Amino acid sequence: MDVKAHVRRVEGITRWLGNKLGKLRPELAVIMGSGLSGCVPPLEDSVSISYADIPGFPQSTVQGHAGTLLAGKTKEGLGVAMMQGRFHYYEGHAIGDLAIPVRALYGLGVKKLIVTAAVGSVKRSVKPGDLVVLNDHINFMCRNPLRGIYDSRFGKMFTDMTEPYDPVFRRETLKLCKKLGIRATEGVYLAETGPSYETAAEIRAFAMLGADVVGMSTVPEVLVARQLGMRVLGLCWVTNLATGISSARLSHQEVVAQGKLVAVKFQKLLQAVLSLPQVRN
Ligand code: HPA
């Protein structure tokens, strides 16, 4: 791993985006998961940039992932960058490359990150359409994006992971869900590499390990964000009961379609979260 090349790439993207965004300086970034890219809350003075136009930016290859960076301001004046489409290890990206967008956005001034993802539920009581606010995770990908690319600009090598998901963000989001009538619970995300879904035996094992939901993303970005000292909120929508919990067979089309069903609810929630004083300030 060439650390210098990685740092140059990150700094090049930050510079390029900084020029493109002019005076706009995002303080918070949102990474949109499968089928959720359209759930953008209203933003003023927005600028939309295709990933393909950003020199050095990884490129997204998954159907249902837009591949656009949308930046703008909320009505309260919070600068926000929305990644419509994320990068997955299963696409073939090097694990370290998953760090690039988060580090580049940090260079622009982003100090808070909302990660969103479609997930399968390991518990029958947490159903498709429910929201899970992450309170912890299990990195069953067994790969770490921080490995081999240590540079003190990105934080400490040995990153503390006591509280990966910000307790105030979690508490306030759960309160909002109650207000908005959204069924929500806290839970532990287990990340595996994909792209195959899990077997029924794996899901039974993950349940015993303490997982509530399972997915193929999120954890790499959270590790990078926590190394940078960002405050993180993880919002997951259950698109399906995990393998063996339900007798239905899983398909990506179904996951994307379920994401579309929750789109309106999700957009409302995201808008409300961005308006929270605890998130803005
Ligand atoms: N497993 C893994 N990833 C997922 C699932 C699942 O059941 N649903 C949505 N993303």
XYZ file of N, CA and C and ligand atoms in Angstrom:
853
model
N 0.846 -1.208 0.000
C 0.000 0.000 0.000
C 0.877 1.252 0.000
N 0.647 2.127 -0.976
C 1.439 3.352 -1.069
C 0.701 4.478 -0.329
N 1.155 4.748 0.893
C 0.466 5.733 1.746
C 0.506 7.120 1.113
N 1.687 7.460 0.561
C 1.820 8.812 -0.022
C 0.841 8.998 -1.168
N 0.695 7.966 -2.000
C -0.226 8.056 -3.150
C -1.666 8.199 -2.654
N -1.993 7.470 -1.569
C -3.343 7.551 -0.992
C -3.615 8.980 -0.495
N -2.647 9.535 0.234
C -2.822 10.890 0.787
C -2.962 11.900 -0.360
N -2.112 11.740 -1.382
C -2.188 12.655 -2.549
C -3.565 12.567 -3.210
N -4.071 11.348 -3.331
C -5.369 11.135 -3.985
C -6.484 11.818 -3.178
N -6.458 11.592 -1.862
C -7.470 12.197 -0.979
C -7.391 13.720 -1.062
N -6.173 14.257 -0.955
C -6.022 15.719 -0.950
C -6.408 16.320 -2.304
N -6.124 15.585 -3.382
C -6.499 16.047 -4.722
C -8.014 16.155 -4.860
N -8.725 15.155 -4.322
C -10.202 15.174 -4.392
C -10.736 16.344 -3.557
N -10.173 16.519 -2.352
C -10.618 17.620 -1.476
C -10.432 18.965 -2.188
N -9.278 19.134 -2.802
C -8.999 20.414 -3.508
C -9.987 20.612 -4.650
N -10.185 19.543 -5.434
C -11.065 19.623 -6.609
C -12.490 19.956 -6.175
N -12.955 19.272 -5.134
C -14.322 19.523 -4.647
C -14.431 20.926 -4.044
N -13.400 21.324 -3.332
C -13.387 22.656 -2.723
C -13.569 23.736 -3.786
N -12.872 23.582 -4.926
C -13.005 24.557 -6.027
C -14.400 24.520 -6.608
N -14.912 23.298 -6.778
C -16.225 23.115 -7.404
C -17.343 23.689 -6.520
N -17.181 23.568 -5.200
C -18.260 23.969 -4.282
C -18.211 25.450 -3.936
N -17.153 26.124 -4.326
C -17.054 27.560 -4.047
C -17.108 27.832 -2.560
N -18.097 28.652 -2.161
C -18.177 29.050 -0.744
C -18.838 27.996 0.132
N -19.525 27.074 -0.517
C -20.258 26.051 0.239
C -19.275 25.107 0.953
N -19.430 24.976 2.269
C -18.544 24.090 3.024
C -19.374 23.098 3.833
N -19.476 21.838 3.371
C -20.284 20.878 4.129
C -19.657 20.540 5.479
N -20.522 20.495 6.500
C -20.063 20.104 7.843
C -20.531 18.698 8.169
N -21.534 18.260 7.413
C -22.117 16.937 7.667
C -22.258 16.210 6.337
N -21.953 14.920 6.332
C -22.127 14.124 5.118
C -23.113 13.000 5.380
N -23.851 12.637 4.337
C -24.779 11.512 4.425
C -24.401 10.529 3.320
N -24.247 9.268 3.681
C -24.009 8.230 2.667
C -25.309 7.459 2.489
N -25.837 7.492 1.274
C -27.136 6.877 0.995
C -26.957 5.420 0.563
N -27.726 4.529 1.190
C -27.634 3.107 0.869
C -28.540 2.689 -0.282
N -28.588 1.382 -0.531
C -29.352 0.807 -1.643
C -30.788 1.306 -1.684
N -31.187 1.843 -2.813
C -32.574 2.262 -3.010
C -32.940 3.542 -2.291
N -31.997 4.124 -1.539
C -32.325 5.300 -0.728
C -31.797 6.606 -1.330
N -31.142 6.497 -2.501
C -30.479 7.665 -3.075
C -31.423 8.821 -3.363
N -32.700 8.503 -3.603
C -33.653 9.566 -3.945
C -34.200 10.299 -2.723
N -33.843 9.853 -1.514
C -34.449 10.408 -0.298
C -33.753 11.675 0.172
N -33.558 12.578 -0.747
C -32.778 13.767 -0.418
C -33.685 14.840 0.167
N -33.373 15.346 1.348
C -34.171 16.437 1.886
C -33.902 17.715 1.076
N -34.814 18.691 1.125
C -34.599 19.902 0.334
C -33.295 20.598 0.736
N -32.504 20.974 -0.258
C -31.241 21.676 0.009
C -31.209 22.947 -0.843
N -30.709 24.019 -0.252
C -30.591 25.283 -0.993
C -29.210 25.387 -1.621
N -29.126 26.171 -2.681
C -27.851 26.404 -3.409
C -27.139 25.090 -3.715
N -27.908 24.087 -4.148
C -27.288 22.766 -4.271
C -26.458 22.616 -5.549
N -25.429 21.817 -5.426
C -24.527 21.504 -6.531
C -24.494 19.986 -6.648
N -24.679 19.480 -7.865
C -24.688 18.034 -8.069
C -23.482 17.655 -8.922
N -22.703 16.716 -8.430
C -21.470 16.334 -9.134
C -21.456 14.821 -9.332
N -21.280 14.408 -10.565
C -21.200 12.968 -10.841
C -19.843 12.448 -10.355
N -19.842 11.268 -9.716
C -18.575 10.691 -9.251
C -17.584 10.573 -10.412
N -18.135 10.287 -11.594
C -17.277 10.073 -12.772
C -16.469 11.325 -13.123
N -16.964 12.497 -12.690
C -16.261 13.752 -13.021
C -15.218 14.132 -11.979
N -15.200 13.414 -10.852
C -14.260 13.792 -9.779
C -12.953 13.019 -9.965
N -11.872 13.701 -10.311
C -10.614 12.979 -10.542
C -10.160 12.217 -9.302
N -9.927 10.927 -9.469
C -9.408 10.101 -8.368
C -10.484 9.490 -7.495
N -11.756 9.866 -7.713
C -12.847 9.338 -6.872
C -13.153 7.905 -7.300
N -13.410 7.002 -6.353
C -13.808 5.644 -6.768
C -15.114 5.719 -7.570
N -15.398 4.692 -8.333
C -16.612 4.675 -9.154
C -17.530 3.549 -8.704
N -18.841 3.881 -8.594
C -19.825 2.903 -8.126
C -20.383 2.091 -9.295
N -20.588 0.802 -9.062
C -20.983 -0.072 -10.164
C -22.321 -0.767 -9.930
N -22.968 -0.506 -8.778
C -24.156 -1.292 -8.426
C -25.434 -0.635 -8.930
N -26.314 -1.460 -9.473
C -27.625 -1.008 -9.911
C -28.387 -0.477 -8.693
N -29.023 0.702 -8.843
C -29.752 1.283 -7.700
C -28.900 2.271 -6.922
N -27.637 2.428 -7.315
C -26.751 3.400 -6.668
C -26.398 4.467 -7.695
N -26.768 5.720 -7.384
C -26.716 6.762 -8.405
C -25.300 7.210 -8.783
N -24.404 7.315 -7.830
C -23.058 7.800 -8.152
C -22.988 9.295 -8.333
N -23.628 10.016 -7.403
C -23.632 11.481 -7.470
C -23.360 12.054 -6.084
N -22.572 13.107 -6.062
C -22.372 13.847 -4.818
C -23.208 15.117 -4.903
N -24.115 15.261 -3.954
C -25.004 16.417 -3.949
C -24.679 17.236 -2.710
N -24.344 18.498 -2.911
C -24.014 19.332 -1.755
C -24.922 20.550 -1.747
N -25.261 21.005 -0.564
C -26.119 22.181 -0.442
C -26.280 22.548 1.017
N -27.237 23.445 1.259
C -27.466 23.899 2.633
C -28.891 23.609 3.040
N -29.094 23.196 4.282
C -30.458 23.042 4.785
C -31.013 24.446 5.044
N -32.330 24.513 5.305
C -32.912 25.846 5.510
C -32.337 26.536 6.757
N -31.797 25.727 7.668
C -31.167 26.322 8.861
C -29.717 26.718 8.600
N -29.234 26.442 7.384
C -27.884 26.896 7.027
C -26.786 25.871 7.239
N -27.169 24.610 7.517
C -26.145 23.568 7.703
C -25.657 23.078 6.333
N -24.357 23.124 6.109
C -23.760 22.622 4.860
C -23.742 21.096 4.884
N -24.336 20.501 3.842
C -24.475 19.042 3.807
C -23.951 18.497 2.483
N -23.243 17.365 2.537
C -22.835 16.656 1.313
C -23.500 15.292 1.347
N -24.232 14.962 0.286
C -24.918 13.675 0.250
C -24.263 12.800 -0.803
N -23.780 11.656 -0.390
C -23.255 10.688 -1.370
C -24.413 9.806 -1.812
N -24.873 10.023 -3.030
C -25.958 9.199 -3.577
C -25.309 8.025 -4.290
N -25.096 6.982 -3.531
C -24.353 5.832 -4.038
C -23.062 5.692 -3.261
N -22.807 4.489 -2.771
C -21.609 4.243 -1.969
C -20.787 3.131 -2.623
N -19.636 2.893 -2.042
C -18.718 1.886 -2.590
C -18.682 0.696 -1.645
N -18.705 -0.477 -2.239
C -18.731 -1.700 -1.437
C -17.470 -2.511 -1.707
N -17.047 -3.209 -0.693
C -15.909 -4.111 -0.849
C -16.218 -5.166 -1.911
N -17.493 -5.634 -1.947
C -17.847 -6.723 -2.879
C -17.751 -6.318 -4.341
N -17.724 -4.997 -4.615
C -17.585 -4.548 -6.003
C -16.168 -4.777 -6.509
N -15.272 -5.035 -5.593
C -13.888 -5.258 -5.982
C -12.969 -4.117 -5.582
N -13.525 -3.092 -4.929
C -12.673 -2.008 -4.450
C -11.700 -2.545 -3.401
N -10.496 -2.016 -3.408
C -9.574 -2.346 -2.319
C -10.185 -1.780 -1.042
N -10.045 -2.497 0.066
C -10.693 -2.056 1.313
C -10.229 -0.634 1.691
N -8.954 -0.335 1.445
C -8.430 1.000 1.774
C -9.055 2.103 0.937
N -9.504 1.759 -0.274
C -10.113 2.781 -1.144
C -11.473 3.231 -0.616
N -12.096 2.399 0.233
C -13.390 2.792 0.801
C -13.218 3.987 1.753
N -11.963 4.232 2.149
C -11.693 5.356 3.053
C -11.673 6.695 2.302
N -11.471 6.638 0.984
C -11.181 7.861 0.223
C -12.291 8.923 0.307
N -13.557 8.570 0.028
C -14.580 9.628 0.065
C -14.701 10.274 1.449
N -14.694 9.461 2.503
C -14.873 10.007 3.860
C -13.696 10.921 4.214
N -12.489 10.493 3.881
C -11.316 11.331 4.184
C -11.326 12.611 3.353
N -11.752 12.514 2.092
C -11.790 13.707 1.229
C -12.834 14.694 1.759
N -13.970 14.197 2.222
C -15.016 15.082 2.749
C -14.572 15.716 4.072
N -13.836 14.961 4.860
C -13.279 15.507 6.110
C -12.379 16.711 5.794
N -11.625 16.585 4.728
C -10.750 17.688 4.309
C -11.525 18.955 3.977
N -12.789 18.787 3.573
C -13.636 19.949 3.266
C -14.253 20.561 4.515
N -14.166 19.851 5.639
C -14.742 20.365 6.886
C -15.837 19.494 7.477
N -16.080 18.327 6.873
C -17.134 17.442 7.395
C -16.681 16.818 8.719
N -17.513 16.997 9.763
C -17.167 16.482 11.098
C -18.214 15.500 11.615
N -19.309 15.370 10.833
C -20.396 14.471 11.242
C -20.797 13.639 10.046
N -21.114 12.374 10.322
C -21.448 11.465 9.220
C -22.716 10.682 9.551
N -23.645 10.688 8.597
C -24.819 9.813 8.729
C -24.673 8.713 7.681
N -24.570 7.481 8.153
C -24.495 6.352 7.213
C -25.866 5.690 7.176
N -26.335 5.414 5.989
C -27.630 4.748 5.857
C -27.413 3.457 5.076
N -28.245 2.488 5.342
C -28.080 1.216 4.646
C -29.362 0.406 4.697
N -29.546 -0.380 3.656
C -30.593 -1.393 3.664
C -30.013 -2.609 4.379
N -30.821 -3.236 5.211
C -30.314 -4.391 5.966
C -31.340 -5.516 6.001
N -30.834 -6.696 6.289
C -31.704 -7.827 6.585
C -31.818 -7.940 8.094
N -32.992 -8.311 8.581
C -33.176 -8.444 10.021
C -32.961 -9.890 10.464
N -32.207 -10.021 11.537
C -31.891 -11.333 12.087
C -32.976 -11.756 13.092
N -33.819 -10.775 13.443
C -34.867 -11.024 14.463
C -36.244 -10.892 13.837
N -37.091 -11.842 14.138
C -38.453 -11.811 13.596
C -39.219 -10.566 14.056
N -38.880 -10.046 15.249
C -39.625 -8.895 15.794
C -39.276 -7.591 15.080
N -38.136 -7.559 14.372
C -37.761 -6.349 13.615
C -38.073 -6.634 12.154
N -39.066 -5.904 11.641
C -39.699 -6.305 10.374
C -39.318 -5.398 9.209
N -39.516 -5.884 7.969
C -39.309 -5.023 6.803
C -40.081 -3.710 6.958
N -39.408 -2.607 6.665
C -40.020 -1.280 6.824
C -39.610 -0.607 8.129
N -39.107 -1.380 9.104
C -38.675 -0.794 10.382
C -37.331 -0.080 10.212
N -37.122 0.885 11.091
C -35.831 1.574 11.125
C -35.006 1.009 12.277
N -33.730 0.797 12.038
C -32.829 0.404 13.128
C -31.750 1.477 13.257
N -31.700 2.091 14.428
C -30.661 3.079 14.727
C -29.501 2.291 15.324
N -28.351 2.352 14.671
C -27.244 1.490 15.115
C -26.673 1.969 16.438
N -26.452 1.003 17.343
C -25.771 1.343 18.594
C -24.405 0.657 18.693
N -24.115 -0.216 17.717
C -22.797 -0.876 17.713
C -22.690 -1.716 16.444
N -21.531 -2.299 16.215
C -21.418 -3.184 15.055
C -20.419 -4.308 15.313
N -20.514 -5.308 14.450
C -19.563 -6.422 14.457
C -18.941 -6.454 13.072
N -17.611 -6.340 13.011
C -16.954 -6.308 11.699
C -16.612 -7.731 11.261
N -17.614 -8.399 10.701
C -17.397 -9.764 10.225
C -16.815 -9.780 8.815
N -16.557 -8.574 8.262
C -15.830 -8.516 6.988
C -14.396 -8.991 7.214
N -13.974 -8.836 8.476
C -12.615 -9.229 8.856
C -11.567 -8.526 8.011
N -11.903 -7.353 7.530
C -10.968 -6.489 6.811
C -11.152 -5.090 7.356
N -10.050 -4.342 7.396
C -10.118 -3.020 8.009
C -9.511 -1.987 7.056
N -10.282 -0.961 6.694
C -9.789 0.034 5.733
C -8.628 0.871 6.274
N -8.418 0.815 7.598
C -7.334 1.618 8.192
C -5.989 0.908 8.066
N -6.035 -0.373 7.736
C -4.813 -1.181 7.698
C -3.872 -0.710 6.584
N -2.654 -0.457 6.972
C -1.619 -0.195 5.966
C -1.598 1.222 5.419
N -2.600 2.045 5.767
C -2.542 3.435 5.286
C -2.627 4.376 6.471
N -1.630 4.285 7.310
C -1.612 5.179 8.465
C -0.931 6.488 8.117
N -1.651 7.565 8.385
C -1.068 8.906 8.278
C -1.728 9.729 9.381
N -0.903 10.459 10.145
C -1.453 11.134 11.331
C -2.522 12.164 10.954
N -2.559 12.617 9.676
C -3.622 13.531 9.236
C -5.003 12.895 9.381
N -5.048 11.566 9.373
C -6.342 10.863 9.406
C -6.702 10.378 10.810
N -5.906 10.736 11.801
C -6.226 10.335 13.176
C -5.216 9.337 13.717
N -5.614 8.701 14.837
C -4.703 7.767 15.500
C -4.747 6.403 14.822
N -3.628 5.705 14.834
C -3.629 4.362 14.246
C -4.572 3.426 15.019
N -4.477 3.483 16.348
C -5.288 2.581 17.183
C -6.534 3.334 17.638
N -7.554 3.248 16.815
C -8.760 4.050 17.013
C -9.665 3.406 18.058
N -10.068 4.213 19.044
C -10.990 3.717 20.071
C -12.366 3.486 19.449
N -12.983 2.366 19.772
C -14.297 2.044 19.198
C -15.325 1.769 20.302
N -15.128 2.417 21.462
C -16.054 2.206 22.579
C -17.468 2.631 22.189
N -17.551 3.807 21.517
C -18.866 4.334 21.164
C -18.852 4.768 19.700
N -18.917 3.799 18.780
C -18.809 4.169 17.361
C -19.961 5.064 16.902
N -21.132 4.897 17.520
C -22.321 5.640 17.085
C -22.700 6.621 18.187
N -22.756 7.894 17.835
C -22.906 8.980 18.796
C -24.174 8.826 19.653
N -24.028 8.772 20.982
C -25.188 8.531 21.855
C -26.241 9.636 21.770
N -25.815 10.889 21.602
C -26.796 11.990 21.521
C -27.567 11.897 20.202
N -26.858 11.655 19.098
C -27.530 11.487 17.806
C -28.552 10.343 17.879
N -28.152 9.254 18.518
C -29.029 8.076 18.611
C -30.295 8.418 19.397
N -30.083 9.010 20.558
C -31.211 9.334 21.446
C -32.193 10.282 20.750
N -31.650 11.330 20.124
C -32.525 12.322 19.499
C -33.238 11.739 18.279
N -32.589 10.854 17.550
C -33.225 10.225 16.382
C -34.369 9.319 16.819
N -34.155 8.578 17.899
C -35.229 7.702 18.395
C -36.436 8.528 18.852
N -36.160 9.687 19.477
C -37.248 10.582 19.901
C -38.016 11.069 18.677
N -37.265 11.438 17.629
C -37.898 11.921 16.389
C -38.778 10.843 15.769
N -38.294 9.611 15.764
C -39.044 8.502 15.175
C -40.386 8.362 15.873
N -40.377 8.489 17.190
C -41.616 8.408 17.965
C -42.578 9.496 17.516
N -42.042 10.706 17.407
C -42.842 11.868 16.992
C -43.430 11.661 15.597
N -42.623 11.088 14.697
C -43.046 10.936 13.299
C -43.825 9.642 13.055
N -43.978 8.836 14.107
C -44.720 7.582 13.972
C -43.968 6.532 13.162
N -42.634 6.548 13.271
C -41.820 5.557 12.554
C -41.417 4.462 13.539
N -41.698 3.210 13.183
C -41.296 2.081 14.049
C -39.782 1.983 14.042
N -39.172 2.144 15.193
C -37.710 2.161 15.238
C -37.203 1.474 16.497
N -36.003 0.941 16.381
C -35.365 0.295 17.517
C -33.850 0.495 17.379
N -33.112 0.290 18.463
C -31.660 0.318 18.347
C -31.157 -1.084 18.062
N -30.009 -1.195 17.414
C -29.509 -2.531 17.150
C -28.064 -2.564 16.690
N -27.549 -3.791 16.649
C -26.156 -4.047 16.274
C -26.112 -4.513 14.810
N -25.253 -3.856 14.027
C -25.094 -4.181 12.605
C -23.937 -5.160 12.448
N -24.186 -6.256 11.789
C -23.079 -7.153 11.463
C -22.773 -7.000 9.984
N -21.507 -6.662 9.685
C -21.097 -6.482 8.289
C -20.396 -7.736 7.799
N -20.820 -8.205 6.642
C -20.072 -9.287 5.979
C -19.771 -8.804 4.563
N -18.867 -9.492 3.865
C -18.371 -8.907 2.607
C -19.385 -8.960 1.475
N -20.316 -9.957 1.459
C -21.153 -10.140 0.287
C -20.255 -10.545 -0.880
N -20.724 -10.561 -2.138
C -22.069 -10.165 -2.532
C -23.125 -11.263 -2.374
N -22.737 -12.479 -2.007
C -23.791 -13.476 -1.762
C -24.481 -13.116 -0.452
N -25.767 -13.400 -0.379
C -26.457 -13.257 0.896
C -25.992 -14.389 1.812
N -26.411 -14.332 3.062
C -25.944 -15.288 4.057
C -26.704 -16.609 3.921
N -26.131 -17.649 4.448
C -26.873 -18.902 4.569
C -27.692 -18.836 5.863
N -28.642 -19.747 5.989
C -29.461 -19.786 7.203
C -28.593 -20.098 8.425
N -27.596 -20.967 8.235
C -26.708 -21.319 9.359
C -25.884 -20.100 9.788
N -25.433 -19.315 8.804
C -24.678 -18.096 9.148
C -25.548 -17.129 9.943
N -26.801 -16.978 9.516
C -27.692 -16.051 10.229
C -27.925 -16.543 11.668
N -28.069 -17.843 11.852
C -28.229 -18.371 13.232
C -26.976 -18.059 14.051
N -25.819 -18.215 13.418
C -24.556 -17.934 14.122
C -24.454 -16.434 14.453
N -24.832 -15.581 13.492
C -24.738 -14.127 13.714
C -25.675 -13.691 14.845
N -26.846 -14.330 14.909
C -27.788 -13.996 15.988
C -27.151 -14.335 17.337
N -26.460 -15.483 17.399
C -25.805 -15.879 18.657
C -24.665 -14.927 19.014
N -24.041 -14.335 17.981
C -22.934 -13.396 18.228
C -23.432 -12.047 18.732
N -24.737 -11.802 18.589
C -25.281 -10.527 19.076
C -25.718 -9.572 17.988
N -25.793 -10.059 16.744
C -26.231 -9.175 15.658
C -27.751 -9.024 15.665
N -28.206 -7.824 15.294
C -29.640 -7.597 15.077
C -29.961 -7.501 13.596
N -29.047 -6.868 12.857
C -29.251 -6.719 11.411
C -27.947 -7.043 10.697
N -28.082 -7.369 9.404
C -26.907 -7.780 8.653
C -26.873 -7.031 7.323
N -25.657 -6.661 6.903
C -25.502 -5.929 5.646
C -24.083 -6.059 5.117
N -23.857 -5.424 3.950
C -22.571 -5.589 3.247
C -21.809 -4.272 3.125
N -22.071 -3.341 4.035
C -21.416 -2.023 3.889
C -21.228 -1.403 5.261
N -21.242 -0.092 5.315
C -21.349 0.730 6.533
C -20.116 0.694 7.445
N -19.715 -0.515 7.876
C -18.643 -0.597 8.872
C -17.324 0.029 8.373
N -16.889 -0.228 7.121
C -15.638 0.406 6.699
C -15.685 1.936 6.813
N -16.801 2.531 6.385
C -16.904 3.998 6.434
C -16.918 4.505 7.878
N -17.578 3.735 8.750
C -17.659 4.152 10.158
C -16.267 4.089 10.804
N -15.495 3.067 10.473
C -14.142 2.957 11.032
C -13.294 4.164 10.627
N -13.405 4.550 9.358
C -12.632 5.696 8.852
C -13.100 6.974 9.538
N -14.413 7.135 9.653
C -14.971 8.344 10.267
C -14.561 8.447 11.732
N -14.589 7.327 12.447
C -14.225 7.363 13.867
C -12.728 7.645 14.040
N -11.926 7.129 13.121
C -10.493 7.457 13.213
C -10.293 8.970 13.076
N -11.133 9.595 12.226
C -11.047 11.040 12.014
C -11.704 11.829 13.148
N -12.348 11.120 14.076
C -13.023 11.784 15.200
C -14.404 12.309 14.843
N -14.976 11.858 13.728
C -16.319 12.323 13.349
C -17.363 11.718 14.280
N -18.464 12.459 14.459
C -19.636 11.906 15.165
C -20.477 11.189 14.118
N -20.915 9.981 14.456
C -21.565 9.124 13.455
C -22.973 8.724 13.902
N -23.887 8.777 12.928
C -25.232 8.227 13.126
C -25.451 7.150 12.071
N -25.898 5.974 12.482
C -26.166 4.877 11.538
C -27.664 4.606 11.474
N -28.243 4.806 10.294
C -29.690 4.589 10.105
C -29.904 3.468 9.103
N -30.543 2.400 9.548
C -30.759 1.250 8.654
C -32.237 0.953 8.497
N -32.605 0.679 7.259
C -33.973 0.258 6.988
C -33.963 -1.222 6.725
N -34.867 -1.910 7.377
C -34.973 -3.357 7.169
C -35.736 -3.584 5.868
N -35.086 -4.233 4.918
C -35.747 -4.520 3.634
C -36.275 -5.954 3.604
N -35.750 -6.783 4.484
C -36.144 -8.204 4.451
C -35.759 -8.887 5.753
N -36.435 -9.980 6.033
C -35.965 -10.848 7.109
C -34.800 -11.644 6.527
N -33.747 -11.825 7.306
C -32.540 -12.491 6.803
C -32.840 -13.956 6.458
N -31.933 -14.555 5.722
C -32.099 -15.941 5.259
C -32.455 -16.875 6.425
N -33.468 -17.696 6.214
C -33.839 -18.682 7.228
C -34.815 -18.131 8.250
N -34.821 -16.791 8.442
C -35.805 -16.186 9.350
C -37.152 -16.196 8.624
N -37.050 -15.926 7.313
C -38.243 -16.055 6.477
C -37.945 -17.143 5.451
N -38.997 -17.741 4.886
C -38.745 -18.794 3.892
C -38.538 -18.186 2.503
N -38.749 -16.844 2.365
C -38.630 -16.215 1.042
C -37.175 -16.193 0.590
N -36.969 -16.317 -0.720
C -35.608 -16.197 -1.267
C -35.275 -14.712 -1.424
N -33.988 -14.374 -1.294
C -33.599 -12.960 -1.344
C -33.132 -12.565 -2.736
N -33.463 -11.329 -3.116
C -32.923 -10.791 -4.366
C -32.635 -9.309 -4.187
N -31.647 -8.822 -4.923
C -31.255 -7.407 -4.831
C -32.410 -6.508 -5.276
N -33.165 -6.967 -6.290
C -34.299 -6.179 -6.796
C -35.306 -5.938 -5.665
N -35.509 -6.986 -4.865
C -36.454 -6.881 -3.745
C -35.952 -5.859 -2.720
N -34.641 -5.891 -2.479
C -34.036 -4.965 -1.513
C -34.218 -3.531 -1.992
N -33.941 -3.300 -3.291
C -34.068 -1.948 -3.848
C -35.541 -1.528 -3.821
N -36.453 -2.454 -4.163
C -37.887 -2.130 -4.195
C -38.379 -1.764 -2.795
N -37.928 -2.473 -1.786
C -38.339 -2.197 -0.393
C -37.791 -0.834 0.047
N -36.594 -0.503 -0.428
C -36.006 0.813 -0.147
C -36.906 1.902 -0.696
N -37.451 1.667 -1.884
C -38.335 2.672 -2.503
C -39.614 2.834 -1.689
N -40.083 1.745 -1.076
C -41.312 1.807 -0.273
C -41.129 2.707 0.956
N -39.924 2.701 1.520
C -39.708 3.505 2.730
C -39.171 4.901 2.403
N -39.028 5.193 1.107
C -38.345 6.421 0.684
C -38.961 7.682 1.301
N -40.279 7.776 1.296
C -40.920 9.010 1.766
C -40.670 9.194 3.259
N -40.878 8.083 4.007
C -40.646 8.099 5.457
C -39.196 8.486 5.753
N -38.315 7.890 4.975
C -36.886 8.082 5.220
C -36.464 9.526 4.943
N -37.005 10.074 3.856
C -36.677 11.453 3.499
C -37.129 12.405 4.605
N -38.340 12.159 5.129
C -38.895 12.989 6.207
C -38.006 12.920 7.444
N -37.603 11.699 7.782
C -36.780 11.506 8.967
C -35.430 12.207 8.803
N -34.841 12.037 7.634
C -33.534 12.641 7.381
C -33.610 14.164 7.492
N -34.654 14.716 6.931
C -34.849 16.164 6.999
C -34.969 16.610 8.460
N -35.744 15.850 9.246
C -35.937 16.186 10.653
C -34.626 16.041 11.434
N -33.850 15.007 11.112
C -32.561 14.802 11.802
C -31.626 15.987 11.512
N -31.595 16.415 10.248
C -30.696 17.518 9.868
C -31.107 18.840 10.534
N -32.385 18.920 10.941
C -32.862 20.148 11.590
C -32.627 20.148 13.099
N -32.272 19.005 13.652
C -32.069 18.921 15.107
C -30.934 19.842 15.553
N -31.173 20.637 16.597
C -30.074 21.489 17.079
C -28.859 20.669 17.499
N -29.116 19.463 18.032
C -27.985 18.612 18.494
C -27.144 18.115 17.329
N -27.730 18.110 16.128
C -26.986 17.669 14.945
C -26.354 18.866 14.224
N -27.098 19.984 14.223
C -26.623 21.192 13.514
C -25.407 21.803 14.182
N -25.436 21.816 15.532
C -24.404 22.590 16.232
C -23.214 21.762 16.697
N -28.135 -9.589 3.984
C -27.097 -8.796 3.656
N -27.244 -7.575 3.180
C -28.499 -7.112 3.027
C -29.625 -7.893 3.336
C -29.425 -9.197 3.851
O -30.376 -9.944 4.167
N -30.711 -7.126 3.075
C -30.253 -5.936 2.625
N -28.916 -5.922 2.579
